[in-house]
Amino acid sequence: MHFALESKLQGGLHAFEQRLARRTLPVPVSSQTDRDNLVDFTTNDYLSLTRLPALRNKFLQKLTDAPNILGSGGSRLLVNGEAHAALEKRLAKFFNSPIALIFNSGYHANVGFFSCVPQPGDVIVYDEYVHASVHDGMKASRVEKARRIAFKTNSVDDLRRVLLGVRKMLKEKSAGMGGDTSSVFVSVEALYSMDGTIAPLTEICDTLEELFPAGNAYLIVDEAHSAGIYGPQGRGRVAQLALEHRVLVRLVTFGKALGATGAVLLTNELIRDYLIHHARSFIFTTSLSYSNIIAADASFDLLMDGTGERQSARLQENCVYLVTTMQKRLSTLGVAPKLLSIPPELCIERPGSNPPSPILPLLTSQARALSDYLRSLGIIALHVTWPAVPMGEDRVRVSLQAGHTREDIDRLVKGAVGWALQVAEKESKDSGASRSAGQRYEVAYASKL
Ligand SMILES: Cc1ncc(COP(=O)(O)O)c(C=O)c1O
């Protein structure tokens, strides 16, 4: 490589390294033995389906019975696999949607939809925390930057403020031009992947319908993290709130709670036809292999036969246990919020609050150090830093699973709180103070755990 390119690339990486924000691959978990000795709070296998013998056996049986298992032969436009079409039909029915269209991943689906469906002159309003794939789709779209507008996460008031501005702008622009033909697309996630917060979907629908009674404002809900967990048979938050007919598009991904790979967009026939014709991330790629489709099909069997709901109940019990234990320890041991805290909106006992979330951010100004410390205790929970989260909002992201035991969760809480108190003790020693938070921790744990 020429030295000029080499130094530019190295310089680029160095800048991130200095901010402790360089992305690297985590240490591989190489074998089952490694896995068994570690407690993993990173994977999005929320229902622990990948570890269930029932799913493994079902998948292997389906593979044995299937006429095709390897590859897929090309793009869907070249080879439309029977298994792919059959799964789409099954999912449309399951999710109570007119149409289902499978993409190779949630990333492909969001990029595909946002890059081509919004038309020139349209507006996209998005929650400030929507996934990178929505941003990449918007950037590739024909919607100019000034018409792509963020609102404060989960704030219906802020969404209303933004939509009122959009309505005014569209009215002014269309004055004397025979009426406005613009559409407004609103992009949200049902459950935010870095914050664990749950979107107020019903209120969002109400606001859209109130401010755009002509019906030209459309809601797109990303259920990447909520599908499988919430709603009857794990059909997601939109189904749980009976909003199927008030949402234009739902995205369900197969790679998280479903333990497979791929994604499906649930929408109407016209949008499906438009995507097939225009979405480059659908057209110009080899479709999922038959074995991927079979794996997803097997996972949906488990949602339909009630296994998913049982796993989800366990998962939600774990969520409540983690949040309540963590809250109690943090407050009784007097941990400074700067060192370690959890977002107040994830507290379980709030009246009328949302269902428990499997994602818990451990907010700390020293996320990498906490993650490294937990790893030394055999606990994997990765730190997340800018640009995946806003600057100054570093965290260790904890992803709970149905298969975690109370002991696993206790280990995590003990490890994280213990680390914070050690840091506090060191800081207070360094500043010459006499109070020993570490001693308090030892005493408190000896009596409480
Ligand atoms: C909210 C959200 N949407 C979409 C995606 C992309 O899904 P996939 O992993 O299937 O590409 C992710 C994945 O991290 C996600 O968190």
JSON list of C-alpha atoms in Angstrom, two decimals, residues 147-300:
[
{"chain": "A", "resi": 147, "resn": "ARG", "atom": "CA", "xyz": [-36.91, 17.87, 4.85]},
{"chain": "A", "resi": 148, "resn": "ARG", "atom": "CA", "xyz": [-35.43, 15.14, 7.03]},
{"chain": "A", "resi": 149, "resn": "ILE", "atom": "CA", "xyz": [-36.22, 16.26, 10.54]},
{"chain": "A", "resi": 150, "resn": "ALA", "atom": "CA", "xyz": [-35.53, 14.63, 13.93]},
{"chain": "A", "resi": 151, "resn": "PHE", "atom": "CA", "xyz": [-37.72, 14.82, 17.03]},
{"chain": "A", "resi": 152, "resn": "LYS", "atom": "CA", "xyz": [-36.72, 14.13, 20.64]},
{"chain": "A", "resi": 153, "resn": "THR", "atom": "CA", "xyz": [-36.80, 10.47, 21.40]},
{"chain": "A", "resi": 154, "resn": "ASN", "atom": "CA", "xyz": [-40.23, 9.17, 22.40]},
{"chain": "A", "resi": 155, "resn": "SER", "atom": "CA", "xyz": [-41.53, 12.71, 22.92]},
{"chain": "A", "resi": 156, "resn": "VAL", "atom": "CA", "xyz": [-45.03, 13.07, 21.51]},
{"chain": "A", "resi": 157, "resn": "ASP", "atom": "CA", "xyz": [-44.91, 16.78, 22.35]},
{"chain": "A", "resi": 158, "resn": "ASP", "atom": "CA", "xyz": [-41.79, 17.27, 20.30]},
{"chain": "A", "resi": 159, "resn": "LEU", "atom": "CA", "xyz": [-43.20, 15.17, 17.46]},
{"chain": "A", "resi": 160, "resn": "ARG", "atom": "CA", "xyz": [-46.28, 17.42, 17.50]},
{"chain": "A", "resi": 161, "resn": "ARG", "atom": "CA", "xyz": [-44.08, 20.53, 17.39]},
{"chain": "A", "resi": 162, "resn": "VAL", "atom": "CA", "xyz": [-42.14, 19.16, 14.40]},
{"chain": "A", "resi": 163, "resn": "LEU", "atom": "CA", "xyz": [-45.27, 18.02, 12.57]},
{"chain": "A", "resi": 164, "resn": "LEU", "atom": "CA", "xyz": [-46.98, 21.39, 13.06]},
{"chain": "A", "resi": 165, "resn": "GLY", "atom": "CA", "xyz": [-43.91, 23.03, 11.47]},
{"chain": "A", "resi": 166, "resn": "VAL", "atom": "CA", "xyz": [-44.02, 20.53, 8.61]},
{"chain": "A", "resi": 167, "resn": "ARG", "atom": "CA", "xyz": [-47.72, 21.13, 8.06]},
{"chain": "A", "resi": 168, "resn": "LYS", "atom": "CA", "xyz": [-47.16, 24.88, 7.92]},
{"chain": "A", "resi": 169, "resn": "MET", "atom": "CA", "xyz": [-44.24, 24.53, 5.53]},
{"chain": "A", "resi": 170, "resn": "LEU", "atom": "CA", "xyz": [-46.16, 22.25, 3.19]},
{"chain": "A", "resi": 171, "resn": "LYS", "atom": "CA", "xyz": [-49.15, 24.61, 3.20]},
{"chain": "A", "resi": 172, "resn": "GLU", "atom": "CA", "xyz": [-46.99, 27.61, 2.35]},
{"chain": "A", "resi": 173, "resn": "LYS", "atom": "CA", "xyz": [-45.10, 25.79, -0.38]},
{"chain": "A", "resi": 174, "resn": "SER", "atom": "CA", "xyz": [-48.26, 24.52, -2.01]},
{"chain": "A", "resi": 175, "resn": "ALA", "atom": "CA", "xyz": [-50.19, 27.82, -1.82]},
{"chain": "A", "resi": 176, "resn": "GLY", "atom": "CA", "xyz": [-51.60, 28.63, -5.23]},
{"chain": "A", "resi": 177, "resn": "MET", "atom": "CA", "xyz": [-50.31, 25.34, -6.68]},
{"chain": "A", "resi": 178, "resn": "GLY", "atom": "CA", "xyz": [-53.53, 23.41, -6.60]},
{"chain": "A", "resi": 179, "resn": "GLY", "atom": "CA", "xyz": [-53.12, 21.67, -3.23]},
{"chain": "A", "resi": 180, "resn": "ASP", "atom": "CA", "xyz": [-50.34, 19.81, -1.49]},
{"chain": "A", "resi": 181, "resn": "THR", "atom": "CA", "xyz": [-49.36, 16.36, -2.70]},
{"chain": "A", "resi": 182, "resn": "SER", "atom": "CA", "xyz": [-46.51, 15.74, -0.28]},
{"chain": "A", "resi": 183, "resn": "SER", "atom": "CA", "xyz": [-46.37, 12.81, 2.08]},
{"chain": "A", "resi": 184, "resn": "VAL", "atom": "CA", "xyz": [-44.88, 12.75, 5.56]},
{"chain": "A", "resi": 185, "resn": "PHE", "atom": "CA", "xyz": [-43.12, 9.59, 6.74]},
{"chain": "A", "resi": 186, "resn": "VAL", "atom": "CA", "xyz": [-42.55, 9.15, 10.46]},
{"chain": "A", "resi": 187, "resn": "SER", "atom": "CA", "xyz": [-39.88, 6.65, 11.45]},
{"chain": "A", "resi": 188, "resn": "VAL", "atom": "CA", "xyz": [-39.72, 5.13, 14.93]},
{"chain": "A", "resi": 189, "resn": "GLU", "atom": "CA", "xyz": [-38.55, 1.98, 16.68]},
{"chain": "A", "resi": 190, "resn": "ALA", "atom": "CA", "xyz": [-40.90, 0.10, 18.94]},
{"chain": "A", "resi": 191, "resn": "LEU", "atom": "CA", "xyz": [-38.04, -0.61, 21.39]},
{"chain": "A", "resi": 192, "resn": "TYR", "atom": "CA", "xyz": [-34.83, 1.42, 21.16]},
{"chain": "A", "resi": 193, "resn": "SER", "atom": "CA", "xyz": [-31.79, -0.77, 20.92]},
{"chain": "A", "resi": 194, "resn": "MET", "atom": "CA", "xyz": [-29.34, 1.39, 22.87]},
{"chain": "A", "resi": 195, "resn": "ASP", "atom": "CA", "xyz": [-31.73, 2.81, 25.48]},
{"chain": "A", "resi": 196, "resn": "GLY", "atom": "CA", "xyz": [-34.27, 0.09, 26.08]},
{"chain": "A", "resi": 197, "resn": "THR", "atom": "CA", "xyz": [-37.08, 2.64, 25.96]},
{"chain": "A", "resi": 198, "resn": "ILE", "atom": "CA", "xyz": [-40.43, 1.84, 24.38]},
{"chain": "A", "resi": 199, "resn": "ALA", "atom": "CA", "xyz": [-42.14, 4.16, 21.91]},
{"chain": "A", "resi": 200, "resn": "PRO", "atom": "CA", "xyz": [-45.64, 5.53, 22.70]},
{"chain": "A", "resi": 201, "resn": "LEU", "atom": "CA", "xyz": [-47.01, 4.11, 19.46]},
{"chain": "A", "resi": 202, "resn": "THR", "atom": "CA", "xyz": [-50.70, 4.74, 20.08]},
{"chain": "A", "resi": 203, "resn": "GLU", "atom": "CA", "xyz": [-50.11, 8.40, 20.93]},
{"chain": "A", "resi": 204, "resn": "ILE", "atom": "CA", "xyz": [-47.88, 8.75, 17.88]},
{"chain": "A", "resi": 205, "resn": "CYS", "atom": "CA", "xyz": [-50.64, 7.32, 15.64]},
{"chain": "A", "resi": 206, "resn": "ASP", "atom": "CA", "xyz": [-53.19, 9.65, 17.25]},
{"chain": "A", "resi": 207, "resn": "THR", "atom": "CA", "xyz": [-50.98, 12.68, 16.65]},
{"chain": "A", "resi": 208, "resn": "LEU", "atom": "CA", "xyz": [-50.36, 11.83, 12.99]},
{"chain": "A", "resi": 209, "resn": "GLU", "atom": "CA", "xyz": [-54.04, 11.27, 12.32]},
{"chain": "A", "resi": 210, "resn": "GLU", "atom": "CA", "xyz": [-55.05, 14.44, 14.14]},
{"chain": "A", "resi": 211, "resn": "LEU", "atom": "CA", "xyz": [-52.56, 16.70, 12.36]},
{"chain": "A", "resi": 212, "resn": "PHE", "atom": "CA", "xyz": [-52.88, 15.09, 8.93]},
{"chain": "A", "resi": 213, "resn": "PRO", "atom": "CA", "xyz": [-56.54, 14.08, 8.72]},
{"chain": "A", "resi": 214, "resn": "ALA", "atom": "CA", "xyz": [-56.25, 13.68, 4.93]},
{"chain": "A", "resi": 215, "resn": "GLY", "atom": "CA", "xyz": [-54.15, 10.57, 5.65]},
{"chain": "A", "resi": 216, "resn": "ASN", "atom": "CA", "xyz": [-50.88, 11.67, 4.01]},
{"chain": "A", "resi": 217, "resn": "ALA", "atom": "CA", "xyz": [-48.74, 11.06, 7.12]},
{"chain": "A", "resi": 218, "resn": "TYR", "atom": "CA", "xyz": [-47.46, 7.50, 7.45]},
{"chain": "A", "resi": 219, "resn": "LEU", "atom": "CA", "xyz": [-45.92, 5.65, 10.35]},
{"chain": "A", "resi": 220, "resn": "ILE", "atom": "CA", "xyz": [-43.07, 3.18, 9.85]},
{"chain": "A", "resi": 221, "resn": "VAL", "atom": "CA", "xyz": [-42.30, 1.06, 12.90]},
{"chain": "A", "resi": 222, "resn": "ASP", "atom": "CA", "xyz": [-39.05, -0.85, 13.28]},
{"chain": "A", "resi": 223, "resn": "GLU", "atom": "CA", "xyz": [-39.77, -3.89, 15.48]},
{"chain": "A", "resi": 224, "resn": "ALA", "atom": "CA", "xyz": [-36.23, -5.28, 15.28]},
{"chain": "A", "resi": 225, "resn": "HIS", "atom": "CA", "xyz": [-35.93, -5.54, 19.07]},
{"chain": "A", "resi": 226, "resn": "SER", "atom": "CA", "xyz": [-39.57, -5.95, 20.04]},
{"chain": "A", "resi": 227, "resn": "ALA", "atom": "CA", "xyz": [-40.75, -8.73, 17.73]},
{"chain": "A", "resi": 228, "resn": "GLY", "atom": "CA", "xyz": [-40.84, -12.11, 19.42]},
{"chain": "A", "resi": 229, "resn": "ILE", "atom": "CA", "xyz": [-41.06, -10.53, 22.87]},
{"chain": "A", "resi": 230, "resn": "TYR", "atom": "CA", "xyz": [-44.27, -8.52, 22.98]},
{"chain": "A", "resi": 231, "resn": "GLY", "atom": "CA", "xyz": [-47.80, -9.09, 21.79]},
{"chain": "A", "resi": 232, "resn": "PRO", "atom": "CA", "xyz": [-49.80, -12.25, 21.20]},
{"chain": "A", "resi": 233, "resn": "GLN", "atom": "CA", "xyz": [-47.43, -15.02, 20.04]},
{"chain": "A", "resi": 234, "resn": "GLY", "atom": "CA", "xyz": [-44.64, -12.44, 19.95]},
{"chain": "A", "resi": 235, "resn": "ARG", "atom": "CA", "xyz": [-46.16, -10.52, 17.06]},
{"chain": "A", "resi": 236, "resn": "GLY", "atom": "CA", "xyz": [-44.67, -7.27, 18.36]},
{"chain": "A", "resi": 237, "resn": "ARG", "atom": "CA", "xyz": [-45.81, -3.98, 19.86]},
{"chain": "A", "resi": 238, "resn": "VAL", "atom": "CA", "xyz": [-47.93, -2.91, 16.89]},
{"chain": "A", "resi": 239, "resn": "ALA", "atom": "CA", "xyz": [-49.97, -6.10, 17.26]},
{"chain": "A", "resi": 240, "resn": "GLN", "atom": "CA", "xyz": [-50.04, -5.80, 21.05]},
{"chain": "A", "resi": 241, "resn": "LEU", "atom": "CA", "xyz": [-51.61, -2.35, 20.71]},
{"chain": "A", "resi": 242, "resn": "ALA", "atom": "CA", "xyz": [-53.85, -3.40, 17.77]},
{"chain": "A", "resi": 243, "resn": "LEU", "atom": "CA", "xyz": [-52.33, -0.75, 15.50]},
{"chain": "A", "resi": 244, "resn": "GLU", "atom": "CA", "xyz": [-51.83, -2.91, 12.41]},
{"chain": "A", "resi": 245, "resn": "HIS", "atom": "CA", "xyz": [-54.21, -0.83, 10.32]},
{"chain": "A", "resi": 246, "resn": "ARG", "atom": "CA", "xyz": [-52.77, 2.49, 11.41]},
{"chain": "A", "resi": 247, "resn": "VAL", "atom": "CA", "xyz": [-49.16, 1.74, 10.44]},
{"chain": "A", "resi": 248, "resn": "LEU", "atom": "CA", "xyz": [-47.91, 1.76, 6.84]},
{"chain": "A", "resi": 249, "resn": "VAL", "atom": "CA", "xyz": [-44.88, -0.44, 7.34]},
{"chain": "A", "resi": 250, "resn": "ARG", "atom": "CA", "xyz": [-43.55, -2.70, 10.07]},
{"chain": "A", "resi": 251, "resn": "LEU", "atom": "CA", "xyz": [-40.05, -4.14, 10.05]},
{"chain": "A", "resi": 252, "resn": "VAL", "atom": "CA", "xyz": [-39.49, -7.46, 11.79]},
{"chain": "A", "resi": 253, "resn": "THR", "atom": "CA", "xyz": [-35.95, -8.80, 11.83]},
{"chain": "A", "resi": 254, "resn": "PHE", "atom": "CA", "xyz": [-35.06, -12.46, 12.25]},
{"chain": "A", "resi": 255, "resn": "GLY", "atom": "CA", "xyz": [-31.60, -11.95, 13.75]},
{"chain": "A", "resi": 256, "resn": "LYS", "atom": "CA", "xyz": [-32.51, -11.01, 17.30]},
{"chain": "A", "resi": 257, "resn": "ALA", "atom": "CA", "xyz": [-35.25, -12.69, 19.35]},
{"chain": "A", "resi": 258, "resn": "LEU", "atom": "CA", "xyz": [-35.88, -15.14, 16.51]},
{"chain": "A", "resi": 259, "resn": "GLY", "atom": "CA", "xyz": [-32.32, -16.45, 16.49]},
{"chain": "A", "resi": 260, "resn": "ALA", "atom": "CA", "xyz": [-32.02, -16.54, 12.70]},
{"chain": "A", "resi": 261, "resn": "THR", "atom": "CA", "xyz": [-31.00, -14.14, 9.89]},
{"chain": "A", "resi": 262, "resn": "GLY", "atom": "CA", "xyz": [-33.00, -11.88, 7.60]},
{"chain": "A", "resi": 263, "resn": "ALA", "atom": "CA", "xyz": [-35.98, -9.57, 7.91]},
{"chain": "A", "resi": 264, "resn": "VAL", "atom": "CA", "xyz": [-39.46, -8.97, 6.64]},
{"chain": "A", "resi": 265, "resn": "LEU", "atom": "CA", "xyz": [-41.30, -5.77, 5.76]},
{"chain": "A", "resi": 266, "resn": "LEU", "atom": "CA", "xyz": [-45.02, -5.95, 6.46]},
{"chain": "A", "resi": 267, "resn": "THR", "atom": "CA", "xyz": [-46.92, -3.55, 4.27]},
{"chain": "A", "resi": 268, "resn": "ASN", "atom": "CA", "xyz": [-49.39, -3.24, 1.41]},
{"chain": "A", "resi": 269, "resn": "GLU", "atom": "CA", "xyz": [-49.23, -4.57, -2.14]},
{"chain": "A", "resi": 270, "resn": "LEU", "atom": "CA", "xyz": [-48.36, -1.27, -3.84]},
{"chain": "A", "resi": 271, "resn": "ILE", "atom": "CA", "xyz": [-45.40, -0.58, -1.55]},
{"chain": "A", "resi": 272, "resn": "ARG", "atom": "CA", "xyz": [-44.24, -4.17, -2.07]},
{"chain": "A", "resi": 273, "resn": "ASP", "atom": "CA", "xyz": [-44.42, -3.79, -5.86]},
{"chain": "A", "resi": 274, "resn": "TYR", "atom": "CA", "xyz": [-42.59, -0.46, -5.71]},
{"chain": "A", "resi": 275, "resn": "LEU", "atom": "CA", "xyz": [-39.82, -1.95, -3.55]},
{"chain": "A", "resi": 276, "resn": "ILE", "atom": "CA", "xyz": [-39.39, -4.90, -5.87]},
{"chain": "A", "resi": 277, "resn": "HIS", "atom": "CA", "xyz": [-38.94, -2.48, -8.75]},
{"chain": "A", "resi": 278, "resn": "HIS", "atom": "CA", "xyz": [-36.83, 0.22, -7.05]},
{"chain": "A", "resi": 279, "resn": "ALA", "atom": "CA", "xyz": [-35.18, -0.95, -3.82]},
{"chain": "A", "resi": 280, "resn": "ARG", "atom": "CA", "xyz": [-31.57, -1.56, -4.78]},
{"chain": "A", "resi": 281, "resn": "SER", "atom": "CA", "xyz": [-30.86, -3.45, -1.55]},
{"chain": "A", "resi": 282, "resn": "PHE", "atom": "CA", "xyz": [-33.57, -5.91, -2.59]},
{"chain": "A", "resi": 283, "resn": "ILE", "atom": "CA", "xyz": [-32.74, -6.12, -6.29]},
{"chain": "A", "resi": 284, "resn": "PHE", "atom": "CA", "xyz": [-28.95, -6.19, -6.46]},
{"chain": "A", "resi": 285, "resn": "THR", "atom": "CA", "xyz": [-28.12, -8.94, -4.00]},
{"chain": "A", "resi": 286, "resn": "THR", "atom": "CA", "xyz": [-28.41, -12.70, -3.77]},
{"chain": "A", "resi": 287, "resn": "SER", "atom": "CA", "xyz": [-31.41, -13.53, -1.64]},
{"chain": "A", "resi": 288, "resn": "LEU", "atom": "CA", "xyz": [-31.13, -15.43, 1.64]},
{"chain": "A", "resi": 289, "resn": "SER", "atom": "CA", "xyz": [-30.11, -19.05, 1.23]},
{"chain": "A", "resi": 290, "resn": "TYR", "atom": "CA", "xyz": [-32.75, -21.74, 1.61]},
{"chain": "A", "resi": 291, "resn": "SER", "atom": "CA", "xyz": [-31.22, -22.80, 4.92]},
{"chain": "A", "resi": 292, "resn": "ASN", "atom": "CA", "xyz": [-31.66, -19.24, 6.25]},
{"chain": "A", "resi": 293, "resn": "ILE", "atom": "CA", "xyz": [-35.30, -19.32, 5.24]},
{"chain": "A", "resi": 294, "resn": "ILE", "atom": "CA", "xyz": [-35.75, -22.72, 6.86]},
{"chain": "A", "resi": 295, "resn": "ALA", "atom": "CA", "xyz": [-34.14, -21.46, 10.06]},
{"chain": "A", "resi": 296, "resn": "ALA", "atom": "CA", "xyz": [-36.51, -18.47, 10.21]},
{"chain": "A", "resi": 297, "resn": "ASP", "atom": "CA", "xyz": [-39.46, -20.73, 9.44]},
{"chain": "A", "resi": 298, "resn": "ALA", "atom": "CA", "xyz": [-38.49, -23.01, 12.33]},
{"chain": "A", "resi": 299, "resn": "SER", "atom": "CA", "xyz": [-38.28, -20.02, 14.70]},
{"chain": "A", "resi": 300, "resn": "PHE", "atom": "CA", "xyz": [-41.77, -18.90, 13.70]}
]
